[in-house]
Amino acid sequence: MRVAGSITELRQLRRDLQGSIGFVPTMGALHAGHLSLVEAARECDHVVVSIFVNPSQFAATEDLSKYPRDLPRDLDMLRTAGVDLVFTPTPEMMYPPGYQTWVDVEHVSQGLEGQRRPGHFRGVATVVAGLFNLVQPDFAYFGQKDAQQVAVIKQMARDLKFPLEIIVIPTMRESGGLAMSSRNVYLSPDERRAAGVISWALRAISTAWDDGEREPARLRELGLAVLVTEPSGQVEYLSFADPDTLRERQTASDDPCLVSLTVRFGATRLLDNMLLPASLNTREGLTSTLGVSPSG
Ligand code: PAF
């Protein structure tokens, strides 16, 4: 495995890679969820991973300086996982003095996380566009857990005509059902146990869907009824949206639906989601249903 610590090195090492390139952008603090993306990317001739805690996607009030970092451990994990090339730029390399170009994906960035974290998706779309230009992958792999991020990046890749395919890999879960996330390290043992309620709520909603319930207001009531059984969790939102536009669904429909929610445990915001019907939560279902299709 080669490690490129600068843009010049990355460009040189990338030039030596012939054949298809699978790319997994990360912010490090890797866990089994990231490794499932790497594993999927191994279908390509070469796997490139970036590790970069991107300052522009954190608001001033957020946890940029506290974000977990452990580069030696991350590199060991990636070496064992069979990665060919890791790119570890510094903020100064990605945003040199005088940097002034930003990628703003309009509508799909606005609701849900975009509404609660103004500027977040502008930071994500900008850094991912820069990384796509540097790495020039054929396939890029993202996790389902950040479903709105998938929709934003798919829209950005289509609008900016990146010649690549976005692949979406299902969320990996801990044994209690909690979606894996680098931020789970912030949870106390009690909070971690309590946070299992998020996946129970999703399961209850999915069961109701399977039983024929389609009314978003009714599905929301059912989900909230489960979430309130864990009073230490503060629900920020529970959304039922169209999975391509992320527009909130107002009326009953048999079309696939993205259920997503954010619940705060102590200082930690936890995100989770699932597609309805539940049979769509596979690589194929997620890749074709979440966000716009590549050709429009
Ligand atoms: O999902 C993440 O880890 C980040 O948002 C990403 C895509 C690496 C961009 O910084």
PDB file of C-alpha atoms and ligand atoms in Angstrom:
ATOM      1  CA  MET A   1       0.000   0.000   0.000  1.00  0.00           C
ATOM      2  CA  ARG A   2       1.323   3.436  -0.935  1.00  0.00           C
ATOM      3  CA  VAL A   3       0.526   6.575   1.058  1.00  0.00           C
ATOM      4  CA  ALA A   4       0.467   9.939  -0.708  1.00  0.00           C
ATOM      5  CA  GLY A   5       0.847  12.835   1.700  1.00  0.00           C
ATOM      6  CA  SER A   6       0.753  15.513  -0.980  1.00  0.00           C
ATOM      7  CA  ILE A   7      -1.100  16.305  -4.194  1.00  0.00           C
ATOM      8  CA  THR A   8       2.089  15.892  -6.246  1.00  0.00           C
ATOM      9  CA  GLU A   9       2.686  12.411  -4.815  1.00  0.00           C
ATOM     10  CA  LEU A  10      -0.951  11.456  -5.320  1.00  0.00           C
ATOM     11  CA  ARG A  11      -0.825  12.497  -8.977  1.00  0.00           C
ATOM     12  CA  GLN A  12       2.405  10.531  -9.535  1.00  0.00           C
ATOM     13  CA  LEU A  13       1.145   7.367  -7.832  1.00  0.00           C
ATOM     14  CA  ARG A  14      -2.272   7.626  -9.512  1.00  0.00           C
ATOM     15  CA  ARG A  15      -0.587   7.763 -12.938  1.00  0.00           C
ATOM     16  CA  ASP A  16       1.005   4.363 -12.223  1.00  0.00           C
ATOM     17  CA  LEU A  17      -2.378   2.698 -11.583  1.00  0.00           C
ATOM     18  CA  GLN A  18      -3.754   1.106 -14.743  1.00  0.00           C
ATOM     19  CA  GLY A  19      -7.281  -0.331 -14.974  1.00  0.00           C
ATOM     20  CA  SER A  20     -10.419   0.562 -13.043  1.00  0.00           C
ATOM     21  CA  ILE A  21     -10.219   2.634  -9.861  1.00  0.00           C
ATOM     22  CA  GLY A  22     -12.610   2.311  -6.921  1.00  0.00           C
ATOM     23  CA  PHE A  23     -12.488   5.286  -4.555  1.00  0.00           C
ATOM     24  CA  VAL A  24     -13.592   5.486  -0.913  1.00  0.00           C
ATOM     25  CA  PRO A  25     -13.428   9.027   0.519  1.00  0.00           C
ATOM     26  CA  THR A  26     -13.300   9.067   4.341  1.00  0.00           C
ATOM     27  CA  MET A  27     -12.542  11.323   7.268  1.00  0.00           C
ATOM     28  CA  GLY A  28     -10.618   8.538   9.012  1.00  0.00           C
ATOM     29  CA  ALA A  29     -11.519   7.086  12.459  1.00  0.00           C
ATOM     30  CA  LEU A  30     -12.307   4.017  10.408  1.00  0.00           C
ATOM     31  CA  HIS A  31     -14.706   1.287  11.486  1.00  0.00           C
ATOM     32  CA  ALA A  32     -16.315  -1.774   9.959  1.00  0.00           C
ATOM     33  CA  GLY A  33     -18.693   0.431   7.941  1.00  0.00           C
ATOM     34  CA  HIS A  34     -15.743   2.007   6.077  1.00  0.00           C
ATOM     35  CA  LEU A  35     -14.201  -1.432   5.580  1.00  0.00           C
ATOM     36  CA  SER A  36     -17.419  -2.618   3.936  1.00  0.00           C
ATOM     37  CA  LEU A  37     -16.995   0.210   1.392  1.00  0.00           C
ATOM     38  CA  VAL A  38     -13.366  -0.818   0.812  1.00  0.00           C
ATOM     39  CA  GLU A  39     -14.429  -4.440   0.445  1.00  0.00           C
ATOM     40  CA  ALA A  40     -17.007  -3.449  -2.191  1.00  0.00           C
ATOM     41  CA  ALA A  41     -14.413  -1.301  -4.008  1.00  0.00           C
ATOM     42  CA  ARG A  42     -12.133  -4.330  -4.347  1.00  0.00           C
ATOM     43  CA  GLU A  43     -14.230  -5.307  -7.357  1.00  0.00           C
ATOM     44  CA  CYS A  44     -12.141  -2.648  -9.182  1.00  0.00           C
ATOM     45  CA  ASP A  45      -8.543  -3.204 -10.289  1.00  0.00           C
ATOM     46  CA  HIS A  46      -7.294  -0.741  -7.657  1.00  0.00           C
ATOM     47  CA  VAL A  47      -8.711   0.771  -4.471  1.00  0.00           C
ATOM     48  CA  VAL A  48      -7.863   4.335  -3.463  1.00  0.00           C
ATOM     49  CA  VAL A  49      -8.942   5.730  -0.066  1.00  0.00           C
ATOM     50  CA  SER A  50      -8.647   9.321   1.138  1.00  0.00           C
ATOM     51  CA  ILE A  51      -8.407  10.282   4.791  1.00  0.00           C
ATOM     52  CA  PHE A  52      -9.157  13.952   5.293  1.00  0.00           C
ATOM     53  CA  VAL A  53     -11.115  15.621   8.090  1.00  0.00           C
ATOM     54  CA  ASN A  54     -12.633  18.302   5.917  1.00  0.00           C
ATOM     55  CA  PRO A  55     -12.867  21.592   7.860  1.00  0.00           C
ATOM     56  CA  SER A  56     -15.329  23.178   5.446  1.00  0.00           C
ATOM     57  CA  GLN A  57     -18.113  20.724   6.288  1.00  0.00           C
ATOM     58  CA  PHE A  58     -18.005  21.573  10.010  1.00  0.00           C
ATOM     59  CA  ALA A  59     -19.795  24.646  11.339  1.00  0.00           C
ATOM     60  CA  ALA A  60     -17.959  26.858  13.842  1.00  0.00           C
ATOM     61  CA  THR A  61     -20.020  25.289  16.645  1.00  0.00           C
ATOM     62  CA  GLU A  62     -19.268  21.690  15.594  1.00  0.00           C
ATOM     63  CA  ASP A  63     -16.702  19.116  16.643  1.00  0.00           C
ATOM     64  CA  LEU A  64     -13.843  19.680  14.117  1.00  0.00           C
ATOM     65  CA  SER A  65     -11.026  19.859  16.694  1.00  0.00           C
ATOM     66  CA  LYS A  66     -12.505  16.968  18.709  1.00  0.00           C
ATOM     67  CA  TYR A  67     -13.217  14.787  15.664  1.00  0.00           C
ATOM     68  CA  PRO A  68     -11.530  11.402  16.353  1.00  0.00           C
ATOM     69  CA  ARG A  69      -8.210  10.968  14.514  1.00  0.00           C
ATOM     70  CA  ASP A  70      -5.843   7.969  14.522  1.00  0.00           C
ATOM     71  CA  LEU A  71      -3.889   7.825  11.278  1.00  0.00           C
ATOM     72  CA  PRO A  72      -1.516   4.929  12.178  1.00  0.00           C
ATOM     73  CA  ARG A  73      -4.478   2.730  13.150  1.00  0.00           C
ATOM     74  CA  ASP A  74      -6.433   3.747  10.023  1.00  0.00           C
ATOM     75  CA  LEU A  75      -3.448   2.943   7.780  1.00  0.00           C
ATOM     76  CA  ASP A  76      -3.010  -0.476   9.413  1.00  0.00           C
ATOM     77  CA  MET A  77      -6.670  -1.257   8.813  1.00  0.00           C
ATOM     78  CA  LEU A  78      -6.469  -0.172   5.171  1.00  0.00           C
ATOM     79  CA  ARG A  79      -3.260  -2.150   4.584  1.00  0.00           C
ATOM     80  CA  THR A  80      -4.940  -5.283   5.954  1.00  0.00           C
ATOM     81  CA  ALA A  81      -8.019  -4.564   3.818  1.00  0.00           C
ATOM     82  CA  GLY A  82      -5.932  -4.640   0.625  1.00  0.00           C
ATOM     83  CA  VAL A  83      -6.030  -0.929  -0.321  1.00  0.00           C
ATOM     84  CA  ASP A  84      -3.519   0.172  -3.006  1.00  0.00           C
ATOM     85  CA  LEU A  85      -3.230   3.884  -2.373  1.00  0.00           C
ATOM     86  CA  VAL A  86      -4.182   6.196   0.514  1.00  0.00           C
ATOM     87  CA  PHE A  87      -4.287   9.968   0.119  1.00  0.00           C
ATOM     88  CA  THR A  88      -3.786  11.967   3.339  1.00  0.00           C
ATOM     89  CA  PRO A  89      -3.787  15.662   2.440  1.00  0.00           C
ATOM     90  CA  THR A  90      -3.633  18.517   4.964  1.00  0.00           C
ATOM     91  CA  PRO A  91      -6.240  21.316   5.056  1.00  0.00           C
ATOM     92  CA  GLU A  92      -3.635  23.686   3.532  1.00  0.00           C
ATOM     93  CA  MET A  93      -3.277  21.378   0.506  1.00  0.00           C
ATOM     94  CA  MET A  94      -7.010  21.147  -0.128  1.00  0.00           C
ATOM     95  CA  TYR A  95      -7.688  24.815   0.706  1.00  0.00           C
ATOM     96  CA  PRO A  96      -4.482  26.752   0.011  1.00  0.00           C
ATOM     97  CA  PRO A  97      -4.386  30.460   0.808  1.00  0.00           C
ATOM     98  CA  GLY A  98      -6.579  32.320  -1.672  1.00  0.00           C
ATOM     99  CA  TYR A  99      -8.900  29.331  -2.205  1.00  0.00           C
ATOM    100  CA  GLN A 100     -12.277  30.631  -3.429  1.00  0.00           C
ATOM    101  CA  THR A 101     -14.228  28.013  -5.401  1.00  0.00           C
ATOM    102  CA  TRP A 102     -17.222  26.299  -3.804  1.00  0.00           C
ATOM    103  CA  VAL A 103     -19.712  23.725  -5.024  1.00  0.00           C
ATOM    104  CA  ASP A 104     -23.277  24.456  -3.976  1.00  0.00           C
ATOM    105  CA  VAL A 105     -25.843  21.788  -4.803  1.00  0.00           C
ATOM    106  CA  GLU A 106     -29.120  23.657  -4.513  1.00  0.00           C
ATOM    107  CA  HIS A 107     -32.375  21.901  -3.662  1.00  0.00           C
ATOM    108  CA  VAL A 108     -31.302  18.484  -2.457  1.00  0.00           C
ATOM    109  CA  SER A 109     -28.915  20.099   0.087  1.00  0.00           C
ATOM    110  CA  GLN A 110     -31.607  22.185   1.718  1.00  0.00           C
ATOM    111  CA  GLY A 111     -33.813  20.021   3.971  1.00  0.00           C
ATOM    112  CA  LEU A 112     -32.979  17.543   6.734  1.00  0.00           C
ATOM    113  CA  GLU A 113     -29.263  17.748   7.647  1.00  0.00           C
ATOM    114  CA  GLY A 114     -28.774  20.728   5.324  1.00  0.00           C
ATOM    115  CA  GLN A 115     -31.369  22.711   7.257  1.00  0.00           C
ATOM    116  CA  ARG A 116     -29.799  21.877  10.634  1.00  0.00           C
ATOM    117  CA  ARG A 117     -26.180  22.209   9.473  1.00  0.00           C
ATOM    118  CA  PRO A 118     -26.048  25.239   7.154  1.00  0.00           C
ATOM    119  CA  GLY A 119     -23.036  25.064   4.811  1.00  0.00           C
ATOM    120  CA  HIS A 120     -22.351  21.398   5.578  1.00  0.00           C
ATOM    121  CA  PHE A 121     -23.180  20.047   2.129  1.00  0.00           C
ATOM    122  CA  ARG A 122     -21.382  22.925   0.403  1.00  0.00           C
ATOM    123  CA  GLY A 123     -18.259  21.725   2.234  1.00  0.00           C
ATOM    124  CA  VAL A 124     -18.940  18.081   1.380  1.00  0.00           C
ATOM    125  CA  ALA A 125     -19.687  18.723  -2.315  1.00  0.00           C
ATOM    126  CA  THR A 126     -16.629  20.972  -2.665  1.00  0.00           C
ATOM    127  CA  VAL A 127     -14.154  18.554  -1.118  1.00  0.00           C
ATOM    128  CA  VAL A 128     -15.599  15.514  -2.900  1.00  0.00           C
ATOM    129  CA  ALA A 129     -15.459  17.324  -6.272  1.00  0.00           C
ATOM    130  CA  GLY A 130     -11.800  18.168  -5.570  1.00  0.00           C
ATOM    131  CA  LEU A 131     -11.045  14.580  -4.555  1.00  0.00           C
ATOM    132  CA  PHE A 132     -12.811  13.201  -7.652  1.00  0.00           C
ATOM    133  CA  ASN A 133     -10.635  15.473  -9.804  1.00  0.00           C
ATOM    134  CA  LEU A 134      -7.462  14.304  -8.084  1.00  0.00           C
ATOM    135  CA  VAL A 135      -8.222  10.576  -7.865  1.00  0.00           C
ATOM    136  CA  GLN A 136     -10.183  10.239 -11.129  1.00  0.00           C
ATOM    137  CA  PRO A 137     -12.059   7.130 -10.030  1.00  0.00           C
ATOM    138  CA  ASP A 138     -14.386   5.023 -12.156  1.00  0.00           C
ATOM    139  CA  PHE A 139     -16.527   4.124  -9.124  1.00  0.00           C
ATOM    140  CA  ALA A 140     -16.935   5.943  -5.813  1.00  0.00           C
ATOM    141  CA  TYR A 141     -18.387   4.192  -2.758  1.00  0.00           C
ATOM    142  CA  PHE A 142     -20.517   5.858  -0.089  1.00  0.00           C
ATOM    143  CA  GLY A 143     -22.442   4.539   2.902  1.00  0.00           C
ATOM    144  CA  GLN A 144     -26.234   4.563   3.148  1.00  0.00           C
ATOM    145  CA  LYS A 145     -26.039   6.097   6.622  1.00  0.00           C
ATOM    146  CA  ASP A 146     -25.453   9.542   5.133  1.00  0.00           C
ATOM    147  CA  ALA A 147     -28.324   9.235   2.670  1.00  0.00           C
ATOM    148  CA  GLN A 148     -28.640  12.957   1.983  1.00  0.00           C
ATOM    149  CA  GLN A 149     -24.895  13.125   1.322  1.00  0.00           C
ATOM    150  CA  VAL A 150     -25.376  10.405  -1.304  1.00  0.00           C
ATOM    151  CA  ALA A 151     -28.154  12.429  -2.953  1.00  0.00           C
ATOM    152  CA  VAL A 152     -26.027  15.607  -2.908  1.00  0.00           C
ATOM    153  CA  ILE A 153     -22.955  13.876  -4.352  1.00  0.00           C
ATOM    154  CA  LYS A 154     -24.939  12.092  -7.044  1.00  0.00           C
ATOM    155  CA  GLN A 155     -26.484  15.421  -8.105  1.00  0.00           C
ATOM    156  CA  MET A 156     -23.067  17.128  -8.047  1.00  0.00           C
ATOM    157  CA  ALA A 157     -21.437  14.311 -10.060  1.00  0.00           C
ATOM    158  CA  ARG A 158     -24.210  14.464 -12.637  1.00  0.00           C
ATOM    159  CA  ASP A 159     -24.249  18.257 -12.916  1.00  0.00           C
ATOM    160  CA  LEU A 160     -20.442  18.574 -13.121  1.00  0.00           C
ATOM    161  CA  LYS A 161     -20.243  15.617 -15.530  1.00  0.00           C
ATOM    162  CA  PHE A 162     -17.827  13.469 -13.564  1.00  0.00           C
ATOM    163  CA  PRO A 163     -17.326  10.261 -15.582  1.00  0.00           C
ATOM    164  CA  LEU A 164     -17.929   7.896 -12.680  1.00  0.00           C
ATOM    165  CA  GLU A 165     -20.584   5.839 -10.951  1.00  0.00           C
ATOM    166  CA  ILE A 166     -21.663   6.297  -7.340  1.00  0.00           C
ATOM    167  CA  ILE A 167     -22.251   3.032  -5.472  1.00  0.00           C
ATOM    168  CA  VAL A 168     -24.206   2.999  -2.194  1.00  0.00           C
ATOM    169  CA  ILE A 169     -23.439   0.330   0.409  1.00  0.00           C
ATOM    170  CA  PRO A 170     -25.926  -0.612   3.167  1.00  0.00           C
ATOM    171  CA  THR A 171     -25.360   0.645   6.713  1.00  0.00           C
ATOM    172  CA  MET A 172     -23.389  -1.643   9.029  1.00  0.00           C
ATOM    173  CA  ARG A 173     -24.838  -1.956  12.518  1.00  0.00           C
ATOM    174  CA  GLU A 174     -23.517  -2.780  15.973  1.00  0.00           C
ATOM    175  CA  SER A 175     -25.080  -5.780  17.742  1.00  0.00           C
ATOM    176  CA  GLY A 176     -27.714  -3.567  19.451  1.00  0.00           C
ATOM    177  CA  GLY A 177     -28.794  -2.164  16.058  1.00  0.00           C
ATOM    178  CA  LEU A 178     -26.946   1.185  16.319  1.00  0.00           C
ATOM    179  CA  ALA A 179     -25.666   2.340  12.904  1.00  0.00           C
ATOM    180  CA  MET A 180     -21.857   2.390  12.858  1.00  0.00           C
ATOM    181  CA  SER A 181     -20.393   5.884  12.880  1.00  0.00           C
ATOM    182  CA  SER A 182     -17.066   7.449  13.815  1.00  0.00           C
ATOM    183  CA  ARG A 183     -19.045   9.643  16.234  1.00  0.00           C
ATOM    184  CA  ASN A 184     -20.258   6.621  18.261  1.00  0.00           C
ATOM    185  CA  VAL A 185     -17.001   6.884  20.267  1.00  0.00           C
ATOM    186  CA  TYR A 186     -18.499   9.982  21.930  1.00  0.00           C
ATOM    187  CA  LEU A 187     -21.333   7.903  23.459  1.00  0.00           C
ATOM    188  CA  SER A 188     -21.201   6.681  27.052  1.00  0.00           C
ATOM    189  CA  PRO A 189     -22.038   2.971  27.539  1.00  0.00           C
ATOM    190  CA  ASP A 190     -25.548   3.981  28.692  1.00  0.00           C
ATOM    191  CA  GLU A 191     -26.087   6.262  25.696  1.00  0.00           C
ATOM    192  CA  ARG A 192     -24.844   3.559  23.330  1.00  0.00           C
ATOM    193  CA  ARG A 193     -27.347   1.079  24.747  1.00  0.00           C
ATOM    194  CA  ALA A 194     -30.163   3.647  24.690  1.00  0.00           C
ATOM    195  CA  ALA A 195     -29.369   4.624  21.080  1.00  0.00           C
ATOM    196  CA  GLY A 196     -30.508   1.164  19.965  1.00  0.00           C
ATOM    197  CA  VAL A 197     -34.017   2.670  20.090  1.00  0.00           C
ATOM    198  CA  ILE A 198     -33.342   4.364  16.740  1.00  0.00           C
ATOM    199  CA  SER A 199     -33.180   1.062  14.894  1.00  0.00           C
ATOM    200  CA  TRP A 200     -36.228  -0.251  16.783  1.00  0.00           C
ATOM    201  CA  ALA A 201     -38.196   2.786  15.601  1.00  0.00           C
ATOM    202  CA  LEU A 202     -37.106   2.164  12.003  1.00  0.00           C
ATOM    203  CA  ARG A 203     -38.094  -1.474  12.335  1.00  0.00           C
ATOM    204  CA  ALA A 204     -41.543  -0.556  13.709  1.00  0.00           C
ATOM    205  CA  ILE A 205     -42.097   1.849  10.799  1.00  0.00           C
ATOM    206  CA  SER A 206     -41.018  -0.790   8.305  1.00  0.00           C
ATOM    207  CA  THR A 207     -43.371  -3.363   9.841  1.00  0.00           C
ATOM    208  CA  ALA A 208     -46.260  -0.891   9.585  1.00  0.00           C
ATOM    209  CA  TRP A 209     -45.354  -0.246   5.923  1.00  0.00           C
ATOM    210  CA  ASP A 210     -45.357  -4.002   5.271  1.00  0.00           C
ATOM    211  CA  ASP A 211     -48.809  -4.146   6.883  1.00  0.00           C
ATOM    212  CA  GLY A 212     -50.046  -1.565   4.360  1.00  0.00           C
ATOM    213  CA  GLU A 213     -49.686   1.754   6.241  1.00  0.00           C
ATOM    214  CA  ARG A 214     -48.660   4.522   3.793  1.00  0.00           C
ATOM    215  CA  GLU A 215     -49.809   7.706   5.538  1.00  0.00           C
ATOM    216  CA  PRO A 216     -46.619   9.658   6.478  1.00  0.00           C
ATOM    217  CA  ALA A 217     -48.287  11.264   9.522  1.00  0.00           C
ATOM    218  CA  ARG A 218     -49.364   7.869  10.851  1.00  0.00           C
ATOM    219  CA  LEU A 219     -45.935   6.303  10.203  1.00  0.00           C
ATOM    220  CA  ARG A 220     -44.297   9.242  11.997  1.00  0.00           C
ATOM    221  CA  GLU A 221     -46.601   8.793  15.021  1.00  0.00           C
ATOM    222  CA  LEU A 222     -45.661   5.116  15.189  1.00  0.00           C
ATOM    223  CA  GLY A 223     -41.930   5.872  15.014  1.00  0.00           C
ATOM    224  CA  LEU A 224     -42.141   8.631  17.625  1.00  0.00           C
ATOM    225  CA  ALA A 225     -44.078   6.326  19.952  1.00  0.00           C
ATOM    226  CA  VAL A 226     -41.073   3.979  19.955  1.00  0.00           C
ATOM    227  CA  LEU A 227     -38.500   6.776  20.267  1.00  0.00           C
ATOM    228  CA  VAL A 228     -40.153   8.304  23.357  1.00  0.00           C
ATOM    229  CA  THR A 229     -39.629   5.032  25.231  1.00  0.00           C
ATOM    230  CA  GLU A 230     -35.999   6.165  25.566  1.00  0.00           C
ATOM    231  CA  PRO A 231     -36.307   9.594  27.227  1.00  0.00           C
ATOM    232  CA  SER A 232     -32.544  10.279  27.105  1.00  0.00           C
ATOM    233  CA  GLY A 233     -32.818  10.698  23.307  1.00  0.00           C
ATOM    234  CA  GLN A 234     -33.949  14.060  21.874  1.00  0.00           C
ATOM    235  CA  VAL A 235     -35.505  13.610  18.438  1.00  0.00           C
ATOM    236  CA  GLU A 236     -34.498  16.418  16.051  1.00  0.00           C
ATOM    237  CA  TYR A 237     -36.516  15.140  13.102  1.00  0.00           C
ATOM    238  CA  LEU A 238     -38.191  12.060  11.710  1.00  0.00           C
ATOM    239  CA  SER A 239     -38.677  12.547   7.992  1.00  0.00           C
ATOM    240  CA  PHE A 240     -40.546  10.686   5.256  1.00  0.00           C
ATOM    241  CA  ALA A 241     -39.214  11.910   1.934  1.00  0.00           C
ATOM    242  CA  ASP A 242     -38.963  11.013  -1.722  1.00  0.00           C
ATOM    243  CA  PRO A 243     -35.604   9.230  -2.011  1.00  0.00           C
ATOM    244  CA  ASP A 244     -34.564  11.026  -5.215  1.00  0.00           C
ATOM    245  CA  THR A 245     -35.554  14.663  -4.474  1.00  0.00           C
ATOM    246  CA  LEU A 246     -35.597  14.396  -0.645  1.00  0.00           C
ATOM    247  CA  ARG A 247     -38.806  16.444  -0.699  1.00  0.00           C
ATOM    248  CA  GLU A 248     -40.963  15.691   2.336  1.00  0.00           C
ATOM    249  CA  ARG A 249     -43.841  13.363   1.507  1.00  0.00           C
ATOM    250  CA  GLN A 250     -47.208  14.858   2.411  1.00  0.00           C
ATOM    251  CA  THR A 251     -49.618  12.152   1.317  1.00  0.00           C
ATOM    252  CA  ALA A 252     -49.844   8.364   1.193  1.00  0.00           C
ATOM    253  CA  SER A 253     -48.029   6.761  -1.729  1.00  0.00           C
ATOM    254  CA  ASP A 254     -46.797   3.299  -2.683  1.00  0.00           C
ATOM    255  CA  ASP A 255     -43.621   4.820  -4.175  1.00  0.00           C
ATOM    256  CA  PRO A 256     -40.381   4.066  -2.314  1.00  0.00           C
ATOM    257  CA  CYS A 257     -39.862   6.355   0.667  1.00  0.00           C
ATOM    258  CA  LEU A 258     -36.735   7.425   2.570  1.00  0.00           C
ATOM    259  CA  VAL A 259     -37.313   7.436   6.333  1.00  0.00           C
ATOM    260  CA  SER A 260     -34.542   9.357   8.039  1.00  0.00           C
ATOM    261  CA  LEU A 261     -34.045  10.685  11.511  1.00  0.00           C
ATOM    262  CA  THR A 262     -31.604  12.402  13.803  1.00  0.00           C
ATOM    263  CA  VAL A 263     -31.673  11.822  17.533  1.00  0.00           C
ATOM    264  CA  ARG A 264     -29.404  13.534  20.014  1.00  0.00           C
ATOM    265  CA  PHE A 265     -27.965  11.567  22.937  1.00  0.00           C
ATOM    266  CA  GLY A 266     -26.135  13.972  25.225  1.00  0.00           C
ATOM    267  CA  ALA A 267     -23.918  16.068  22.935  1.00  0.00           C
ATOM    268  CA  THR A 268     -23.893  13.470  20.130  1.00  0.00           C
ATOM    269  CA  ARG A 269     -26.203  13.673  17.104  1.00  0.00           C
ATOM    270  CA  LEU A 270     -26.935  10.252  15.640  1.00  0.00           C
ATOM    271  CA  LEU A 271     -28.307   9.812  12.127  1.00  0.00           C
ATOM    272  CA  ASP A 272     -30.018   6.807  10.660  1.00  0.00           C
ATOM    273  CA  ASN A 273     -32.342   5.951   7.802  1.00  0.00           C
ATOM    274  CA  MET A 274     -33.939   3.213   5.790  1.00  0.00           C
ATOM    275  CA  LEU A 275     -35.704   2.912   2.475  1.00  0.00           C
ATOM    276  CA  LEU A 276     -39.249   1.616   2.377  1.00  0.00           C
ATOM    277  CA  PRO A 277     -39.986  -1.029   1.332  1.00  0.00           C
ATOM    278  CA  ALA A 278     -37.194  -2.634   3.365  1.00  0.00           C
ATOM    279  CA  SER A 279     -36.258  -4.878   0.433  1.00  0.00           C
ATOM    280  CA  LEU A 280     -34.610  -1.779  -1.168  1.00  0.00           C
ATOM    281  CA  ASN A 281     -31.898  -1.583   1.518  1.00  0.00           C
ATOM    282  CA  THR A 282     -29.421  -3.527  -0.560  1.00  0.00           C
ATOM    283  CA  ARG A 283     -26.500  -2.239  -2.607  1.00  0.00           C
ATOM    284  CA  GLU A 284     -28.586  -2.469  -5.794  1.00  0.00           C
ATOM    285  CA  GLY A 285     -31.754  -0.989  -4.275  1.00  0.00           C
ATOM    286  CA  LEU A 286     -29.926   1.900  -2.602  1.00  0.00           C
ATOM    287  CA  THR A 287     -27.689   2.677  -5.571  1.00  0.00           C
ATOM    288  CA  SER A 288     -30.630   2.929  -7.954  1.00  0.00           C
ATOM    289  CA  THR A 289     -33.179   4.551  -5.590  1.00  0.00           C
ATOM    290  CA  LEU A 290     -31.267   7.160  -3.533  1.00  0.00           C
ATOM    291  CA  GLY A 291     -30.661  10.466  -5.350  1.00  0.00           C
ATOM    292  CA  VAL A 292     -30.802  11.207  -9.059  1.00  0.00           C
ATOM    293  CA  SER A 293     -29.799   8.637 -11.636  1.00  0.00           C
ATOM    294  CA  PRO A 294     -26.462   9.468 -13.313  1.00  0.00           C
ATOM    295  CA  SER A 295     -27.959  10.250 -16.732  1.00  0.00           C
ATOM    296  CA  GLY A 296     -30.789  12.388 -15.354  1.00  0.00           C
TER     297      GLY A 296
HETATM  298  O1  PAF B   1     -18.826  10.845   4.746  1.00  0.00           O
HETATM  299  C1  PAF B   1     -17.727  11.373   5.032  1.00  0.00           C
HETATM  300  O2  PAF B   1     -16.900  10.796   5.733  1.00  0.00           O
HETATM  301  C2  PAF B   1     -17.394  12.750   4.491  1.00  0.00           C
HETATM  302  O3  PAF B   1     -18.524  13.561   4.444  1.00  0.00           O
HETATM  303  C3  PAF B   1     -16.697  12.707   3.110  1.00  0.00           C
HETATM  304  C4  PAF B   1     -17.584  12.110   2.055  1.00  0.00           C
HETATM  305  C5  PAF B   1     -15.405  11.902   3.227  1.00  0.00           C
HETATM  306  C6  PAF B   1     -16.337  14.129   2.670  1.00  0.00           C
HETATM  307  O4  PAF B   1     -15.501  14.752   3.575  1.00  0.00           O
END
